[in-house]
Structures are given as C-alpha cells and as structure tokens.
mmCIF file of C-alpha atoms in Angstrom:
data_model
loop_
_atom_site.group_PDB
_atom_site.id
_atom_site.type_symbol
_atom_site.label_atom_id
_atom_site.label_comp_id
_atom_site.label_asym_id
_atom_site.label_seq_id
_atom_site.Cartn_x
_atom_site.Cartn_y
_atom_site.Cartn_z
ATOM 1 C CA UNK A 200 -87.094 8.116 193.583
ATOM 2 C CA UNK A 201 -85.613 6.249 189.951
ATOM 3 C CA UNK A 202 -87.082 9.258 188.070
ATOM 4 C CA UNK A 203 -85.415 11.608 190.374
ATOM 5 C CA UNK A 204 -82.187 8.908 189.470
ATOM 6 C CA UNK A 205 -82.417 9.145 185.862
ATOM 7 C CA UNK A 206 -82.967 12.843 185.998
ATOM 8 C CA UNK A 207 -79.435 13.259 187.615
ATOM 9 C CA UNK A 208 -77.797 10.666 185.507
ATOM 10 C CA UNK A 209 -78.959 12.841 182.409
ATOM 11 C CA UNK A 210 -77.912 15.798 184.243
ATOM 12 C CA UNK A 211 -74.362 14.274 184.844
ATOM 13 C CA UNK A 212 -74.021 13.181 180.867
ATOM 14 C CA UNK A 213 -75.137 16.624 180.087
ATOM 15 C CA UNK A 214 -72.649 18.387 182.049
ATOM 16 C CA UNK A 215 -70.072 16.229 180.842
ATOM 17 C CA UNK A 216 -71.130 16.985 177.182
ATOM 18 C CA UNK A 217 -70.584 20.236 178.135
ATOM 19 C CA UNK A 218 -67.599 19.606 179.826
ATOM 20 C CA UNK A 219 -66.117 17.719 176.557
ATOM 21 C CA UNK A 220 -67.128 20.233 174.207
ATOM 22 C CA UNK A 221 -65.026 22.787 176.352
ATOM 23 C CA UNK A 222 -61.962 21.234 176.302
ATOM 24 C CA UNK A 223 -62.366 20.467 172.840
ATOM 25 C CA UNK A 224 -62.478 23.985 172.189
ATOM 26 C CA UNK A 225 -59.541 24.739 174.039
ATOM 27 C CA UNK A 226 -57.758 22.173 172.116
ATOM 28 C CA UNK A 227 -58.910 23.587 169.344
ATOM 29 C CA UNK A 228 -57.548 27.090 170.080
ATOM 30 C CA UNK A 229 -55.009 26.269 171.114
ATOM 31 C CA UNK A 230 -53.525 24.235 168.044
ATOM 32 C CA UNK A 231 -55.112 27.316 165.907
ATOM 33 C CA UNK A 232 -52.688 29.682 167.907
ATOM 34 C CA UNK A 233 -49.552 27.676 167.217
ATOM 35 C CA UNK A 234 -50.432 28.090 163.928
ATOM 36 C CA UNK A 235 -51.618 24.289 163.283
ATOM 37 C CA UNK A 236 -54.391 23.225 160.734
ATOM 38 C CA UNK A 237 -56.917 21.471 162.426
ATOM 39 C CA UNK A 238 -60.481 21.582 160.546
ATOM 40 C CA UNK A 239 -63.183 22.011 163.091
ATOM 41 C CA UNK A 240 -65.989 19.409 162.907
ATOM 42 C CA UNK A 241 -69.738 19.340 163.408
ATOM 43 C CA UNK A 242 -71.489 15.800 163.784
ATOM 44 C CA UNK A 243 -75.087 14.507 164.153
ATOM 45 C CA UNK A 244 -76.943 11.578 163.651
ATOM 46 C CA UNK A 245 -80.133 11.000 162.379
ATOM 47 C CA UNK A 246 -82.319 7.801 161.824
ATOM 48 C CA UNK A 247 -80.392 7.177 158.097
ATOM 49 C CA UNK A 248 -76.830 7.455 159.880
ATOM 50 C CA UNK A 249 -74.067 9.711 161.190
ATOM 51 C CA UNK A 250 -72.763 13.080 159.000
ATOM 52 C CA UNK A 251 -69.844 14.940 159.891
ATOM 53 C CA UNK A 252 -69.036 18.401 158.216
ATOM 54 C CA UNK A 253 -65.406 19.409 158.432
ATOM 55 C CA UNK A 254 -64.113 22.933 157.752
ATOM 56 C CA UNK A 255 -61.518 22.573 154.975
ATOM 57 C CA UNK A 256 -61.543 25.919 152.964
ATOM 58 C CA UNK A 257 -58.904 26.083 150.417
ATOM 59 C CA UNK A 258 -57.880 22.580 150.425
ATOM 60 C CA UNK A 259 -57.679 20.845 147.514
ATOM 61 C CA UNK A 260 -59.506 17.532 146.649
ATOM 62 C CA UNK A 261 -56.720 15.493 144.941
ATOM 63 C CA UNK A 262 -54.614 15.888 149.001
ATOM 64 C CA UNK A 263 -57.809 14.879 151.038
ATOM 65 C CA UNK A 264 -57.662 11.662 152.174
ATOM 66 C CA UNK A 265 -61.057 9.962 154.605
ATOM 67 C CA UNK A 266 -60.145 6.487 155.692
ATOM 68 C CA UNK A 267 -62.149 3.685 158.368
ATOM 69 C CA UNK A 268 -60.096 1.400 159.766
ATOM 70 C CA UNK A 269 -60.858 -0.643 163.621
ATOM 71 C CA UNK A 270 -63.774 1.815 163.965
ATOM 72 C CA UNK A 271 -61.669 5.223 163.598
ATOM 73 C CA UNK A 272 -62.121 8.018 160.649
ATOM 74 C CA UNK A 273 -59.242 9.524 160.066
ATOM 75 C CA UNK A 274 -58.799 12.732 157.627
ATOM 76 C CA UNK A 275 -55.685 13.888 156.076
ATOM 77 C CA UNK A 276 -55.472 16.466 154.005
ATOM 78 C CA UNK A 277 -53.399 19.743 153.091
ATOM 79 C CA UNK A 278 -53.303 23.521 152.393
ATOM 80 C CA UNK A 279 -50.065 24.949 150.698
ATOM 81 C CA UNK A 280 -49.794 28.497 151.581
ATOM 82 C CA UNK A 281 -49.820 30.389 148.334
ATOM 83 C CA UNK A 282 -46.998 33.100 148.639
ATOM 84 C CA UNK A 283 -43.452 32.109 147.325
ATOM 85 C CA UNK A 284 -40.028 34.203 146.792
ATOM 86 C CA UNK A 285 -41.290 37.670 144.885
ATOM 87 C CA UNK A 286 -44.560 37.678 147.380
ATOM 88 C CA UNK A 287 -44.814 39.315 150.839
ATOM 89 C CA UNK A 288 -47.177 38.587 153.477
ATOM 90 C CA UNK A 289 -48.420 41.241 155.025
ATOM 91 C CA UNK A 290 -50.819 39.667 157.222
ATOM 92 C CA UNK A 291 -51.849 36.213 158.465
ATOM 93 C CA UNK A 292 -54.343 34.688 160.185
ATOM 94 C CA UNK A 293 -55.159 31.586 158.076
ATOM 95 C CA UNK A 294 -53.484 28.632 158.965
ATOM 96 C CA UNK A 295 -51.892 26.211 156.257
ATOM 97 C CA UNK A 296 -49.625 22.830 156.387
ATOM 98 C CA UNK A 297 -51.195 19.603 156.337
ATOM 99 C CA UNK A 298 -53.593 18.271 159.186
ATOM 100 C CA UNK A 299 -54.667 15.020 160.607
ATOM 101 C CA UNK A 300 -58.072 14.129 162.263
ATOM 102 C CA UNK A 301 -59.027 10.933 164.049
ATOM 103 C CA UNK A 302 -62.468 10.189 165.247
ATOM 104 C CA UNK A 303 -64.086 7.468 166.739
ATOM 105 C CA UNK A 304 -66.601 6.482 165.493
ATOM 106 C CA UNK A 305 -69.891 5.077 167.536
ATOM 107 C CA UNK A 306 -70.686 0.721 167.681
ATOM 108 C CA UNK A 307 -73.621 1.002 165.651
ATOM 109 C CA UNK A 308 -71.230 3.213 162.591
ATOM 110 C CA UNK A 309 -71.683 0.784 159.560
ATOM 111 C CA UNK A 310 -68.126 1.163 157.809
ATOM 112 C CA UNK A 311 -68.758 -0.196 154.757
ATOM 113 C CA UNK A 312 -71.116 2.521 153.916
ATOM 114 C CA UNK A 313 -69.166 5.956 153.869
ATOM 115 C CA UNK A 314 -69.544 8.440 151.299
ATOM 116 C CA UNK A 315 -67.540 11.749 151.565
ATOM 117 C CA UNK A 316 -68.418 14.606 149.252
ATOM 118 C CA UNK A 317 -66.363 17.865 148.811
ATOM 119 C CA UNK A 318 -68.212 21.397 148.076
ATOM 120 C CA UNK A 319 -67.256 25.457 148.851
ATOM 121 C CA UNK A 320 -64.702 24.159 151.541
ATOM 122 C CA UNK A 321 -66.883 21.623 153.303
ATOM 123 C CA UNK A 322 -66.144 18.150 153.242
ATOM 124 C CA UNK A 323 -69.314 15.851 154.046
ATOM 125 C CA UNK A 324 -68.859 12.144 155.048
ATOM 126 C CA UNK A 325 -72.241 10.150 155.551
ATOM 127 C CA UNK A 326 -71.434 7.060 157.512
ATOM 128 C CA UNK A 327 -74.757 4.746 157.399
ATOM 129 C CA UNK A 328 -76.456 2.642 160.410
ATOM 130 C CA UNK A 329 -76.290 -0.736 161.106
ATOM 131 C CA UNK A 330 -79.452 -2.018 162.300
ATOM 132 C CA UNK A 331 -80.334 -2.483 165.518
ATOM 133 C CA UNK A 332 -78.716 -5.863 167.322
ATOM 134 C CA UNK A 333 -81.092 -6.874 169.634
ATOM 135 C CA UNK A 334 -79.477 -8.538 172.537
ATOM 136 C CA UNK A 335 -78.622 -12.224 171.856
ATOM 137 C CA UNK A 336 -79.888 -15.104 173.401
ATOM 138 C CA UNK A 337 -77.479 -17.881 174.427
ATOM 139 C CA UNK A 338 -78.698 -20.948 175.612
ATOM 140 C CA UNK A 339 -77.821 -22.945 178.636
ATOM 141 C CA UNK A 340 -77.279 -26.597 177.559
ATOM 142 C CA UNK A 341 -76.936 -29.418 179.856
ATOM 143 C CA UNK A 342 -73.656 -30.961 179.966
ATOM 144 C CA UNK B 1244 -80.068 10.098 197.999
ATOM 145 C CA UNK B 1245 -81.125 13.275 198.602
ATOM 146 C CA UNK B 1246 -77.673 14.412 199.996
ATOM 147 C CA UNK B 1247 -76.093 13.334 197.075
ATOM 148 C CA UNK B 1248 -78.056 14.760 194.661
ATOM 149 C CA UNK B 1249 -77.831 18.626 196.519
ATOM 150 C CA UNK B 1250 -73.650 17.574 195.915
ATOM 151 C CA UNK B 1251 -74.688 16.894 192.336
ATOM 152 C CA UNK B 1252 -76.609 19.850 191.365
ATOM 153 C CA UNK B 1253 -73.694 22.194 193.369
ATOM 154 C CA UNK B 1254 -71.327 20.634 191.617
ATOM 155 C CA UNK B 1255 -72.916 21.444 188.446
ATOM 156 C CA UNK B 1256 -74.025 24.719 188.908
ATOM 157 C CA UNK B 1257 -70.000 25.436 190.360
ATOM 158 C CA UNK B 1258 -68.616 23.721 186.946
ATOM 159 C CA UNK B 1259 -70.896 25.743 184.721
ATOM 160 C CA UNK B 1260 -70.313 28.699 185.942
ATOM 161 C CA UNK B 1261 -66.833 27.593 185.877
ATOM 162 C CA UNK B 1262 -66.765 26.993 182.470
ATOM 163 C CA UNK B 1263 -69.450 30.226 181.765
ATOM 164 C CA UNK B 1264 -66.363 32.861 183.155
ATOM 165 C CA UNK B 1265 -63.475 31.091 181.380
ATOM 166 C CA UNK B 1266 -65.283 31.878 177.574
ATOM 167 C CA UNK B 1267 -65.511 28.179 176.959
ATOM 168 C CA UNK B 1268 -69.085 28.681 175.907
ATOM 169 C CA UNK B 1269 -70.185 26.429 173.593
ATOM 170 C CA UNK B 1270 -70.294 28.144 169.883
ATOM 171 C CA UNK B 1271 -74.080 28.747 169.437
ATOM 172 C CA UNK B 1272 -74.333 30.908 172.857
ATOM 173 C CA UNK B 1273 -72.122 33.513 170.712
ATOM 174 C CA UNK B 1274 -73.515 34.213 167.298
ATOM 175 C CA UNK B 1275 -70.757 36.019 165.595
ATOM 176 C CA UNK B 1276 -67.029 34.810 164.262
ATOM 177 C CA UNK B 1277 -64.335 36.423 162.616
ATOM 178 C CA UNK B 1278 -63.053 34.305 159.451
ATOM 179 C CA UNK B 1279 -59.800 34.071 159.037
ATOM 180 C CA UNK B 1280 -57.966 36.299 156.548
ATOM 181 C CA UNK B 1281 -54.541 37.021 154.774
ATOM 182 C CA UNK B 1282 -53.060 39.894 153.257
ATOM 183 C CA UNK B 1283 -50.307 39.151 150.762
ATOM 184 C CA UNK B 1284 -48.655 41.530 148.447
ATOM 185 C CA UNK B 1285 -47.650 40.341 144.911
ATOM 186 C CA UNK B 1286 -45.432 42.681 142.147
ATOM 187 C CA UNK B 1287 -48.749 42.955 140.756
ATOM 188 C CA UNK B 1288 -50.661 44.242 143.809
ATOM 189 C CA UNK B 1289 -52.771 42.834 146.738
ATOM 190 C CA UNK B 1290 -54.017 39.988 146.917
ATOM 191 C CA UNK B 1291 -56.719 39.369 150.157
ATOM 192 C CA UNK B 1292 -58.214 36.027 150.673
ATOM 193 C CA UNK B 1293 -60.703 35.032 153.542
ATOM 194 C CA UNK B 1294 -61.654 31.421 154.828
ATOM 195 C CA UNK B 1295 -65.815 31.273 153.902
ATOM 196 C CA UNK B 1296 -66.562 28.070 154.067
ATOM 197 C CA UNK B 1297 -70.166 26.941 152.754
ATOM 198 C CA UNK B 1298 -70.305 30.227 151.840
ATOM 199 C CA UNK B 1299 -72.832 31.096 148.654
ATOM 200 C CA UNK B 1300 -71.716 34.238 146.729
ATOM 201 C CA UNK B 1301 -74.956 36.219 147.226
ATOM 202 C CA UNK B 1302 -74.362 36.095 151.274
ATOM 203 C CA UNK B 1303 -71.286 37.716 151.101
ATOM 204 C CA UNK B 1304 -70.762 41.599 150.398
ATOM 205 C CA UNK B 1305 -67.626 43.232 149.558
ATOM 206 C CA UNK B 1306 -67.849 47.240 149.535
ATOM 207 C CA UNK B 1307 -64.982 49.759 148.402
ATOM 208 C CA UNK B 1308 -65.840 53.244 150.669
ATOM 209 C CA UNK B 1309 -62.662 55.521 149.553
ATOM 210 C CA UNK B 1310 -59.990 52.934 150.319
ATOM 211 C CA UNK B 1311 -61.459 51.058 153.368
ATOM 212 C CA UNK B 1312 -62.496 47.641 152.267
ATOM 213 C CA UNK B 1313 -65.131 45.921 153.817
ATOM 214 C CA UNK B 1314 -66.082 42.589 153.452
ATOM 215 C CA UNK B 1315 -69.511 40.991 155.674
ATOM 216 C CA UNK B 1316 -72.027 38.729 156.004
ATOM 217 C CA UNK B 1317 -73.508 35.857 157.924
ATOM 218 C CA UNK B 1318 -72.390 32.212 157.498
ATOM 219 C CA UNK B 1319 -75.196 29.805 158.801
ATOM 220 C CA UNK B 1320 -73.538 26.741 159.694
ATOM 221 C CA UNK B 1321 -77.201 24.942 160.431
ATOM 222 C CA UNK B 1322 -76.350 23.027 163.087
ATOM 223 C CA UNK B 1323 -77.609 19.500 163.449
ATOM 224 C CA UNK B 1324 -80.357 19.984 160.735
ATOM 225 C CA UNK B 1325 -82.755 18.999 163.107
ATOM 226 C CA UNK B 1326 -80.857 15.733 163.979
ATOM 227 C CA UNK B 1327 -78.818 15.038 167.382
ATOM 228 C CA UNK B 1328 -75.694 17.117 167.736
ATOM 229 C CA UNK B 1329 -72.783 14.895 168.845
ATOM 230 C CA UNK B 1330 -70.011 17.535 167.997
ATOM 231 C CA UNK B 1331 -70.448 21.135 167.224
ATOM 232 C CA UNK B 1332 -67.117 22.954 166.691
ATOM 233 C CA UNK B 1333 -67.674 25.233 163.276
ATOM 234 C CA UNK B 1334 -68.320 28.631 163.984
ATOM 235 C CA UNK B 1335 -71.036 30.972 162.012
ATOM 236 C CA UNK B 1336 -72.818 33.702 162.623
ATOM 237 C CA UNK B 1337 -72.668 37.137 161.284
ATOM 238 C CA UNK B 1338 -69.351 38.860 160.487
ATOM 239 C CA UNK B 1339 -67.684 42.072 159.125
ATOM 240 C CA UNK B 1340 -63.940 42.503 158.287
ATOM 241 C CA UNK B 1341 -62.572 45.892 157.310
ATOM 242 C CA UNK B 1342 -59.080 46.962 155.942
ATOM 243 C CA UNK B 1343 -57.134 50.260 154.849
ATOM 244 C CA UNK B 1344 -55.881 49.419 151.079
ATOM 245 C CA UNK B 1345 -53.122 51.724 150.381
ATOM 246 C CA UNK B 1346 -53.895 54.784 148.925
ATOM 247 C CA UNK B 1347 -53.398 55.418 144.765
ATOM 248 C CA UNK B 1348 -55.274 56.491 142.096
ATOM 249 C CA UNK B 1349 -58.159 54.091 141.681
ATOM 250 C CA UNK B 1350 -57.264 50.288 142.367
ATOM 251 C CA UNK B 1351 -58.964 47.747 140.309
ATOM 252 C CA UNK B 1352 -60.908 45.006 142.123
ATOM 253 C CA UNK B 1353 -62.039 41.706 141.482
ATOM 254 C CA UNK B 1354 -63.667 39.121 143.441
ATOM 255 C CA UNK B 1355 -63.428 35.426 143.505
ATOM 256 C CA UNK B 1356 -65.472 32.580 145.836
ATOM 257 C CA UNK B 1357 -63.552 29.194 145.408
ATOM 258 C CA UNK B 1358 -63.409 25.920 147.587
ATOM 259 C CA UNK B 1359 -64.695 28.616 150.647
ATOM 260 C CA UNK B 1360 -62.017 30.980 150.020
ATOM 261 C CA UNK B 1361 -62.653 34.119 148.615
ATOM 262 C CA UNK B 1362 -60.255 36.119 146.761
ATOM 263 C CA UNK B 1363 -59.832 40.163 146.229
ATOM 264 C CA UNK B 1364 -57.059 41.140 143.830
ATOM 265 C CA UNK B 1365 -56.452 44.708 144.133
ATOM 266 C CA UNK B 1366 -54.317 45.509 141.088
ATOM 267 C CA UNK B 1367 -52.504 48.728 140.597
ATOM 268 C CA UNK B 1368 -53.643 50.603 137.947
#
C-alpha cells in the first residue's frame, strides 16, 4: 500500500512538471508573438550546483546584467535592432528591446557563489550548493 | 485508496492527452526548430542575420543554388548534460531556412558567426 502511495505522489509531481512546463511554453509564445524578448532558459542541477543556460543571441555583454537578491536571479539585458533611417526591413522574425527574467531560485542555491559567463549567444550562470543542513536538534529544557 | 488512485491515473491520462492535442509538448518530443531570422535591406545590399545560438561555425552550412539561399544545420542544445532537468525551454534540433535573393548579375556573399548571430551580406556587385 505506501509504495503504491509514493508511486502516485511521483506520478502527481510528474504530471505537474509537465503541466508547468506547458504553460511555460505558452507564456513563452505568447510574449514571442507580441514581439517581446524573453530568452528561453534551460536549468539542471548536478552534485557541484545549479546551471542555467539562457538564449541571448546578439546581445551584447556590456547591457547584461545577472543579479541575486532574497533568493531571486534576475537577468536584464538588451538587443538594439540594427536597422536605422536609410535601412528597410524586409522581414522579421527576431525579436529585439530589452528583457527581464526573474527566477527563483531553490533553498539549498548558495548566493554567494554565482559565476555567469557569456559565449556564441549563451549566457551560463553556475550557482554553487550549500551543503546539506541536516535537521536541527532543539532541546527541551526544564523551566 | 484504490478508488482514488483509478481518479488519479484518469485524471492523468485525460490531462496528458489534453496537453498531447493542444502542441504543448514538451521541446525534446519535437526535434526540429526554426531560428529566427531577419531580412533587412541596406543602400549597399542585403543584409540576412539568423539567431544560432551555441552555434560552432562548422555545424552550420550556407549554400548559394542560382539565387535561392539556403542556410541548415542542427543545433544540439544537450540538455541537462546528464544532470536533473529543472527547466528545459531552448529549442534545437535540426533546421533548414531557404530564401529567394533578388535576381542580378552575381551577388557577392560573405558570412559572419558572432555572439550566435550569423550574418550574410549580399552586396551588389
């Protein structure tokens, strides 16, 4: 009966992985059809810590911006749009203006170990572990 | 217990199906993407530029056949590098984008990979 339990507990975190992954695509789309900038994001985590890989082709370094602050990464950034006055566009499907992504980030995040490296487009923060807290043991004293 | 797992498991087989017909499949069921691309036109000539991020220079291939232009290739994203995926919205796969350049007497091309955009002038000769 509990592993029967546990098997639909995973089941119902799965699905709603799935669920949240969804939506975030939607949300995704959707900005990217109004014409927003909104760098998609892969993250995993691994025994030495968290990495997330945005999407930021074109963007220049000097306008990227990666901040933690109350447990939240948030990345600003910008792509100017290179046509002016004696250019025309003729077609467009990339999106430029500036963007703004907040993520929170998970208990055992260590935020005063985040590097963030920028290479062909891809911007790589590595956001260490803290160690394991064991639970803590408070004693009951006798008043 | 046994009631409420049936619910459970016909709930989730209803939601992913669900979510299966409305194309809200997560990224790696569907292999292939279309990078994003612009077509702007300068008083020298065209200039093309296509989002490649990650991108190396020898995975992408940009072929002139008369005036179509054709640029392709696959962009691996690597997913979680072995490690547990907590997000996975970057798309990759293999890809091919072909356009009409306007017809003249021979164009001259160049090709540029910077910051995961690559540039095609097309410069009128």
């Amino acid at each position: 009966m509990r592993d029967t339990f546990w098997d639909a507990r995973r089941e119902i975190r799965e699905l709603r992985a799935r669920m949240d992954q969804a939506f975030r695509l939607a949300r995704q789309q959707q900005a990217a059809a109004a014409g927003q900038l909104a760098p998609p994001l892969d993250c995993h985590v691994g025994p030495e810590g968290f990495t997330l890989i945005f999407d930021v082709p074109g963007v220049d370094r000097a306008s990227l911006n990666v901040k933690v602050e109350h447990g939240v990464l948030t990345v600003t950034g910008e792509k100017p749009a290179a046509d002016d006055a004696t250019t025309r566009v003729l077609r467009r499907e990339r999106a430029y203006g500036t963007f703004r992504r907040t993520i929170p980030l998970p208990e055992d995040a260590d935020p005063s170990q985040v590097t963030a490296k920028l290479q062909d487009g891809e911007l790589r923060i590595s956001i260490g572990r803290q160690a394991e807290a064991g639970p803590r043991r408070i004693e009951v004293v006798a008043e | 217990m046994t009631d409420h797992l049936d619910t459970i498991l016909d709930l989730r087989h209803r939601l992913v199906r669900m979510l299966e017909a409305g194309g809200a499949t997560p990224p790696s069921a569907r292999e292939t993407f279309t990078p994003p691309l612009d077509v702007v036109h300068a008083p020298g000539g065209l200039t093309i530029t296509v989002e490649l991020p990650g991108m190396a220079r020898e995975e992408i291939d940009v072929e002139l056949h008369g005036n179509m232009l054709t640029i392709s290739g696959e962009r691996k994203t690597r997913p979680c590098e072995g490690q547990q995926c907590l997000r996975r919205e970057r798309r990759g796969g293999r890809f091919k984008r072909s356009l009409a350049l306007p017809t003249s007497d021979h164009n001259e091309l160049s090709a540029a990979l910077k910051d995961g955009v690559l540039t095609i002038k097309v410069q009128r000769s």
